[in-house]
Tab-separated table of C-alpha atoms and ligand atoms in Angstrom:
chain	number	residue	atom	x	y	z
A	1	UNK	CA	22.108	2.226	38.836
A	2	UNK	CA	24.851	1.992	36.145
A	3	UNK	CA	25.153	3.681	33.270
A	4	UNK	CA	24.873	1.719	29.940
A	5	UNK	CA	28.323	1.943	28.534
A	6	UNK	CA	29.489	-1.071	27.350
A	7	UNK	CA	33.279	-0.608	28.144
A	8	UNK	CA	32.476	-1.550	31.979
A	9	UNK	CA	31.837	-4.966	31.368
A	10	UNK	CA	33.500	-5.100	28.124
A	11	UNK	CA	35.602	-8.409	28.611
A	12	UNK	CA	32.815	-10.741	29.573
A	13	UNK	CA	30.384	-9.018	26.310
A	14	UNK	CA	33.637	-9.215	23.847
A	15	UNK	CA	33.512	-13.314	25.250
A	16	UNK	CA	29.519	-13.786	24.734
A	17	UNK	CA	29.506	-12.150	21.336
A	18	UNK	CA	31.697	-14.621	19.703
A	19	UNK	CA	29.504	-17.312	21.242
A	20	UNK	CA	25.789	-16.483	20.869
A	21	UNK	CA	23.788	-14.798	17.789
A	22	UNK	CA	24.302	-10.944	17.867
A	23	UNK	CA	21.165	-8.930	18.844
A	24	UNK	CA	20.772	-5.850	20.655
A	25	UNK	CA	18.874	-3.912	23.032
A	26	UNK	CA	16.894	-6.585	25.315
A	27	UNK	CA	16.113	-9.369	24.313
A	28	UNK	CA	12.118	-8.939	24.839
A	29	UNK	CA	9.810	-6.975	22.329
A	30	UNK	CA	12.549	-5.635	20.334
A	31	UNK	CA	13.658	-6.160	16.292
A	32	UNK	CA	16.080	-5.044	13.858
A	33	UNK	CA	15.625	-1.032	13.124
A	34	UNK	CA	17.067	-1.002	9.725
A	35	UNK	CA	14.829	1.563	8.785
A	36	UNK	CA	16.778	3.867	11.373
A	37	UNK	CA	19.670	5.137	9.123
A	38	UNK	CA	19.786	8.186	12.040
A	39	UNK	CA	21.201	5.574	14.743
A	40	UNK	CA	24.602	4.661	14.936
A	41	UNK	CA	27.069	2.676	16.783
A	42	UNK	CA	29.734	4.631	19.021
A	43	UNK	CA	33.088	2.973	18.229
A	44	UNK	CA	36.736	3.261	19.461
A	45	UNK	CA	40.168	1.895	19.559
A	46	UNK	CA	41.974	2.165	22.258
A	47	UNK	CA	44.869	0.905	24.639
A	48	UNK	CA	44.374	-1.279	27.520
A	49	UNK	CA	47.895	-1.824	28.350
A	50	UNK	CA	49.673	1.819	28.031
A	51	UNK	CA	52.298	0.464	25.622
A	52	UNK	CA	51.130	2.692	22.678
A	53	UNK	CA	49.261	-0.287	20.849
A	54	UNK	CA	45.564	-0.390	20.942
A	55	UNK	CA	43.998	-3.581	21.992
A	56	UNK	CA	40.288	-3.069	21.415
A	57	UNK	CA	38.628	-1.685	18.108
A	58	UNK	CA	34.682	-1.860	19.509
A	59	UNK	CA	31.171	-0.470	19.710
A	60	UNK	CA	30.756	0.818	23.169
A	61	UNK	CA	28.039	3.432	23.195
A	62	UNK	CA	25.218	4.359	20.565
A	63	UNK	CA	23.967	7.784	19.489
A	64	UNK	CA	22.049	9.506	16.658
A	65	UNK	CA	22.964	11.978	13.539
A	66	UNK	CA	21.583	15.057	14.006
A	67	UNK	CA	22.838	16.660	10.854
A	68	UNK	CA	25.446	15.730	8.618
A	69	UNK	CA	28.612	15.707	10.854
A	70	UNK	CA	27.011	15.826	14.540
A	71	UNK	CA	26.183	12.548	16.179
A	72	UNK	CA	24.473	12.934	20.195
A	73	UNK	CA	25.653	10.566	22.236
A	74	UNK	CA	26.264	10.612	26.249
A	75	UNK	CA	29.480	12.689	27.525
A	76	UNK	CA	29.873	9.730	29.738
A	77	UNK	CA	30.304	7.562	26.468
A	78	UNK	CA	33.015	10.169	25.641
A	79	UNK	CA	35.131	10.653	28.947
A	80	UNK	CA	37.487	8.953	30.633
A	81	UNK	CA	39.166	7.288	27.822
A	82	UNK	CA	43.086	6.266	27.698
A	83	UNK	CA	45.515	8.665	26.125
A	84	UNK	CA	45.453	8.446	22.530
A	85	UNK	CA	42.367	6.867	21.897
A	86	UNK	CA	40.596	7.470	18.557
A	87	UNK	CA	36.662	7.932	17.799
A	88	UNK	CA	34.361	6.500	15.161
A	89	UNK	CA	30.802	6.226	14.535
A	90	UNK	CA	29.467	3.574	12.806
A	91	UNK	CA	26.172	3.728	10.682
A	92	UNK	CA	26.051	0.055	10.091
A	93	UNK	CA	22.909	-2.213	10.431
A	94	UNK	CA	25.009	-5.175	11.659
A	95	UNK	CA	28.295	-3.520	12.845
A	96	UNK	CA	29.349	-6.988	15.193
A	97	UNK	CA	29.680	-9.109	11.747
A	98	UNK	CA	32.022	-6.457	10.286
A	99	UNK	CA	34.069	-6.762	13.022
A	100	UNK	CA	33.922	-10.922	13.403
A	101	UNK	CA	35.046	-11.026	9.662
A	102	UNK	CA	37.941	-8.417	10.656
A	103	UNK	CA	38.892	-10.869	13.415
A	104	UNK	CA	38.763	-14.024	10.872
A	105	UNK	CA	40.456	-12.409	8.903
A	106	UNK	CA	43.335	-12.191	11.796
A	107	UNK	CA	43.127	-8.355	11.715
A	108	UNK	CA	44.847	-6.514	14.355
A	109	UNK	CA	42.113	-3.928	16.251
A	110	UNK	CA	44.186	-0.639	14.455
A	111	UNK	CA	44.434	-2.730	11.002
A	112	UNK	CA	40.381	-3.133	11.613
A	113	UNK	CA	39.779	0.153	12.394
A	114	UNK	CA	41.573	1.582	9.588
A	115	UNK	CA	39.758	-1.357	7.465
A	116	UNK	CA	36.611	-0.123	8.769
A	117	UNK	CA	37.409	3.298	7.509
A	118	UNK	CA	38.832	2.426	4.201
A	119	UNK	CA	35.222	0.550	3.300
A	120	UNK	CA	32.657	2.957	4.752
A	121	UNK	CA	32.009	1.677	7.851
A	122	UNK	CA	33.068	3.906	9.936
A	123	UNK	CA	34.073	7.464	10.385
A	124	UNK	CA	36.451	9.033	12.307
A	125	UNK	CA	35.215	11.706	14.447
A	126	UNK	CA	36.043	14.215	17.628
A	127	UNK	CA	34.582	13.784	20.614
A	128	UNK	CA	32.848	16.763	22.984
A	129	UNK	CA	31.293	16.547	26.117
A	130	UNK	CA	29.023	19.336	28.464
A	131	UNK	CA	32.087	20.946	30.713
A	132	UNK	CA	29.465	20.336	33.309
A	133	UNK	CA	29.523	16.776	33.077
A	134	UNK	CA	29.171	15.159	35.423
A	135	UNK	CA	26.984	17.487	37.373
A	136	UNK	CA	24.839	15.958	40.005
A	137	UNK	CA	21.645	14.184	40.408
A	138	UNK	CA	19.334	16.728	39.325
A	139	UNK	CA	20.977	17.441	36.038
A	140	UNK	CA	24.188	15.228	35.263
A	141	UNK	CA	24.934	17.047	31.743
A	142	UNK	CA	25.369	13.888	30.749
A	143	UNK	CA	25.621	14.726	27.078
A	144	UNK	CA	28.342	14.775	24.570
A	145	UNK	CA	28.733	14.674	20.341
A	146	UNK	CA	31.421	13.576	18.347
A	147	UNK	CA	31.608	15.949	15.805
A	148	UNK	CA	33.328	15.627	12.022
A	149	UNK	CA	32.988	19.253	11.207
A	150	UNK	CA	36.652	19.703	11.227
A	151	UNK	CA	37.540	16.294	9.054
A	152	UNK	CA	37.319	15.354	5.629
A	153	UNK	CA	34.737	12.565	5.669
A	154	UNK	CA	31.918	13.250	7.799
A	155	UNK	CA	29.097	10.727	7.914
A	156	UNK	CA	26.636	11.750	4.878
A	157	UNK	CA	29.553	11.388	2.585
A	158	UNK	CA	29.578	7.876	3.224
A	159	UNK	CA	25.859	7.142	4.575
A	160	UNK	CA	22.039	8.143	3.455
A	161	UNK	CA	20.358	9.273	6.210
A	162	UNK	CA	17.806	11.849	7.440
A	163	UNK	CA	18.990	13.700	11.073
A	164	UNK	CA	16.838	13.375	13.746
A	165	UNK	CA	14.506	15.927	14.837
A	166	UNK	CA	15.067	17.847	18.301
A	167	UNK	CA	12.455	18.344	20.379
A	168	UNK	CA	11.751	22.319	20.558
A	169	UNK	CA	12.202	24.617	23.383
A	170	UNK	CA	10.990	22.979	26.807
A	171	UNK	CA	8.456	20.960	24.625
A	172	UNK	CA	8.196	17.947	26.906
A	173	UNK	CA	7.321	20.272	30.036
A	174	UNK	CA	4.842	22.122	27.796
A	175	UNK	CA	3.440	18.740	27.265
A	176	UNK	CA	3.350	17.249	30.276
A	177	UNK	CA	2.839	14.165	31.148
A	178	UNK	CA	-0.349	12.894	30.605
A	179	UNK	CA	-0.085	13.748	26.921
A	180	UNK	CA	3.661	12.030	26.931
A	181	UNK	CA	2.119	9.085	28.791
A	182	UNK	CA	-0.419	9.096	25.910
A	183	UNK	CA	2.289	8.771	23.271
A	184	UNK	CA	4.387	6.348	21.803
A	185	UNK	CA	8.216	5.729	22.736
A	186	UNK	CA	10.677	3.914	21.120
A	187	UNK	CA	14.506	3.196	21.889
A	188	UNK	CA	16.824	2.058	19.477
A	189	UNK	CA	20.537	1.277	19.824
A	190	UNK	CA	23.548	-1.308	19.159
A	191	UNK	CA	23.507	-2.217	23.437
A	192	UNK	CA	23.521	-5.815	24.643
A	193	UNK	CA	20.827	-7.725	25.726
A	194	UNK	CA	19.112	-7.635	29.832
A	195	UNK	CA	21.217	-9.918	32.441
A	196	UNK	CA	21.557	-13.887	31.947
A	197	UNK	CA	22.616	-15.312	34.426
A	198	UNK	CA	25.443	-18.311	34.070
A	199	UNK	CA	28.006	-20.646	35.616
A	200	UNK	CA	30.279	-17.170	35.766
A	201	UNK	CA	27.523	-15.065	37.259
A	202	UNK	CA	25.233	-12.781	35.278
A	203	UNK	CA	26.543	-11.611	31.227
A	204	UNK	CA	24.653	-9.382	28.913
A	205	UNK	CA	25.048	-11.088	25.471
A	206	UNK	CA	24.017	-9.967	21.973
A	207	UNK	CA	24.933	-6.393	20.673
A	208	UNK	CA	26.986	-4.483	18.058
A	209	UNK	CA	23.221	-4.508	16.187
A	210	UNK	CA	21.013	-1.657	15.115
A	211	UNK	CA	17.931	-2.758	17.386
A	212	UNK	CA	14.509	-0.674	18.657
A	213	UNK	CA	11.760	-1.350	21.285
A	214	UNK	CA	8.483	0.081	22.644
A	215	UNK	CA	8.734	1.840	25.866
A	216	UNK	CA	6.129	3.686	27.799
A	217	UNK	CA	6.622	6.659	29.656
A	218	UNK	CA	6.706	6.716	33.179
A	219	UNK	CA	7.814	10.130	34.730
A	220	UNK	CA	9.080	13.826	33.568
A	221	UNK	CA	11.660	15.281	35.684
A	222	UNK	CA	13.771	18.565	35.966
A	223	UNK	CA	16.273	16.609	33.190
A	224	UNK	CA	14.983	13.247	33.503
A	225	UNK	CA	12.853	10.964	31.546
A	226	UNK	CA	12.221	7.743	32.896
A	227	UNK	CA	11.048	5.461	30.769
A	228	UNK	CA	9.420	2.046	31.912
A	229	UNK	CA	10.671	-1.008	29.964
A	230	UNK	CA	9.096	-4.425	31.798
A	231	UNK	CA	8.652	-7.160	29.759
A	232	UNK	CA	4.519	-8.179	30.690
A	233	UNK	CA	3.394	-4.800	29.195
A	234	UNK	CA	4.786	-5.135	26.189
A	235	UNK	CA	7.928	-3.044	26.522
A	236	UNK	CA	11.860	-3.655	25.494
A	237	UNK	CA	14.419	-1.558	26.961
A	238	UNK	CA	18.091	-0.356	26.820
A	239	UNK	CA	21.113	-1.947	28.270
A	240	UNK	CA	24.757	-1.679	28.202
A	241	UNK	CA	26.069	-0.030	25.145
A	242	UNK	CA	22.557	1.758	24.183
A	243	UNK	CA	24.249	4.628	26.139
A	244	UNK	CA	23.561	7.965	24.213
A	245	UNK	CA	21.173	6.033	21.924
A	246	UNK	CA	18.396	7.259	20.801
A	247	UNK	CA	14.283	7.575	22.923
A	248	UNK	CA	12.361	8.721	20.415
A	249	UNK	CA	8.079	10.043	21.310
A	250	UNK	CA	5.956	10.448	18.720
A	251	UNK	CA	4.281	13.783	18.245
A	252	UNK	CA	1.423	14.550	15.635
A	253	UNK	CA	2.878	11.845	13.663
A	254	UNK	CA	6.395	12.401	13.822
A	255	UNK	CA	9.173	11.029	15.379
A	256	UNK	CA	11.086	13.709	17.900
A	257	UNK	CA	14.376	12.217	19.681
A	258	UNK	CA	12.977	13.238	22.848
A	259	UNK	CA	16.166	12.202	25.559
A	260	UNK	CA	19.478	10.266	25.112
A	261	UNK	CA	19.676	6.809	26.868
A	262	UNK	CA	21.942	6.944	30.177
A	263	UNK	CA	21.554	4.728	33.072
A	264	UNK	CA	18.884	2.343	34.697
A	265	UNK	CA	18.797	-0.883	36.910
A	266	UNK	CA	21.531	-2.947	36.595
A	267	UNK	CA	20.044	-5.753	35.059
A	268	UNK	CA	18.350	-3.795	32.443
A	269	UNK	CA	14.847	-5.261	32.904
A	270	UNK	CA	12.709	-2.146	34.704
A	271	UNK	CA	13.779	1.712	34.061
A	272	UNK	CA	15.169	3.063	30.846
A	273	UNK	CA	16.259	6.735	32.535
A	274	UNK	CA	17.204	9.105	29.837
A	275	UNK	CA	18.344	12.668	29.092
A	276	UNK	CA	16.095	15.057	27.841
A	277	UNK	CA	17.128	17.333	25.198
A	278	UNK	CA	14.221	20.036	25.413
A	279	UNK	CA	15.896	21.556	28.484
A	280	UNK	CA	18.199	24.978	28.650
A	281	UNK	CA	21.251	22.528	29.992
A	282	UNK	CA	21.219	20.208	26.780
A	283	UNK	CA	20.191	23.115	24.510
A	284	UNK	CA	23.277	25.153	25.684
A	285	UNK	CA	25.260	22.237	24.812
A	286	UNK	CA	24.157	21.416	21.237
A	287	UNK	CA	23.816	24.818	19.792
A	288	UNK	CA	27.511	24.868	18.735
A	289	UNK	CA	27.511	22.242	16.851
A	290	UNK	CA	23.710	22.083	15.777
A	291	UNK	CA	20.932	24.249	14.563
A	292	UNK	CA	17.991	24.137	17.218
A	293	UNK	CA	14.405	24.078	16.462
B	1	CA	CA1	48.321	-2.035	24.289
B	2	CA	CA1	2.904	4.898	31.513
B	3	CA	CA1	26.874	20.070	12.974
């Protein structure tokens, strides 16, 4: 089990995305999610080489506005980064061609990132993650936000978008699961695609792309949902970089972002397993920053 940050494997993705047509989540049962103006891209810049210059301006997680200046997203997505590393979410359909023009265009990774800025395409944020993180097995408080409440821009004065809906309350366990395993699931995010494998061993191509695909439900845990994504039954599924994305359920005809992507198999072709947001440990979390339903 990894979790589905991208910046683990982020040398051999940056290689396959200049090489192969961008698409995200796997590769199986999914399409474009335009329509999801919520989801957004986790971006950052950053130095790989301690010298004080950043090397890297990339997506690396995904995550979902929900309100105007509070994007969810995984604390492990937010932790561990090098000194002086700066935050961004992206609201972009196609965030991977903004950043292969930037690279024509000879752009340096800070000179894209403040490019990025300067045309809407990203906005600079603060990131926040559970104190608890990273807990243990039965509840990882794996969640985190970067937050624009204390910036100028903050992402609805440069996007249209409506902010997810929490789930309520311990509304999953209220549910339970043979009404979950009755509804619909979707996750969306900008992650690459499941495990190719290649002269080099196995890459995960594709990303930097607002994606979705059907998943069905599989289990209800303490903080856990696990999420089944195999190809045959008509699923899709999350991989590296769909980290804090969104798993939406549909509930009397309404979409309610249910649990935040976080690990699975390596390969990304059996378990999505998710956070759920209904519980007291992700409720505690989010009420600073977000009014709960
Ligand atoms: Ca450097
Ligand atoms: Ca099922
Ligand atoms: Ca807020």
């Amino acid at each position: 089990m990894r979790t589905k940050i991208l910046a683990v494997l982020a040398t051999g993705a940056a290689a396959c995305a200049a090489t192969l047509p961008a698409a995200a989540i796997n590769s199986y049962n999914a399409t474009p999610a335009p329509e999801r103006t919520e989801v957004g891209a986790f971006m950052a810049l950053w130095d790989n080489t301690d010298d004080g210059v950043p090397d890297r301006f990339d997506w690396v997680c995904s995550g979902t506005m929900v309100d105007r200046d509070t994007y969810l997203t995984a604390a492990h997505c937010t932790d561990d980064w090098p000194a002086g590393t700066r935050f961004y979410v992206s609201l972009e359909q196609d965030v991977q061609s903004l950043l292969d023009q930037a690279a024509a265009n000879g752009l340096t990774p800070a000179q894209t990132a403040a490019a990025f800025v300067q045309a809407g395409h990203a906005v600079e944020g603060d990131p926040h993650q559970d104190p608890a993180y990273p807990g243990n097995s039965a509840d990882s408080h794996d969640i985190g936000v970067i937050d624009f409440a204390g910036r100028q821009t903050d992402p609805a004065d440069v996007w249209s978008f409506t902010s997810a809906t929490l789930p309520t309350a311990g509304q999953l366990g209220q549910l339970g699961s043979r009404a979950l395993d009755a509804a619909s699931w979707v996750v969306a995010g900008y992650g690459t695609q499941e495990a190719q494998r290649g002269p080099g061993g196995q890459t995960h191509p594709g990303g930097g792309v607002r994606m979705k695909a059907p998943v069905d439900f599989d289990a209800l845990n303490k903080t856990w949902v696990r999420l089944a994504m195999t190809a045959p039954q008509g699923n899709g599924g999350a991989c590296y970089g769909d980290s804090g994305g969104p798993n939406f359920v549909t509930l009397g005809g309404k979409l309610v972002l249910a649990a935040t992507t976080i690990t699975g198999d390596t390969p990304c072709y059996a378990t999505n397993v998710t956070y759920r947001l209904d519980t007291p440990s992700a409720r505690t979390f989010l009420a600073p920053y977000v009014n709960l339903p």
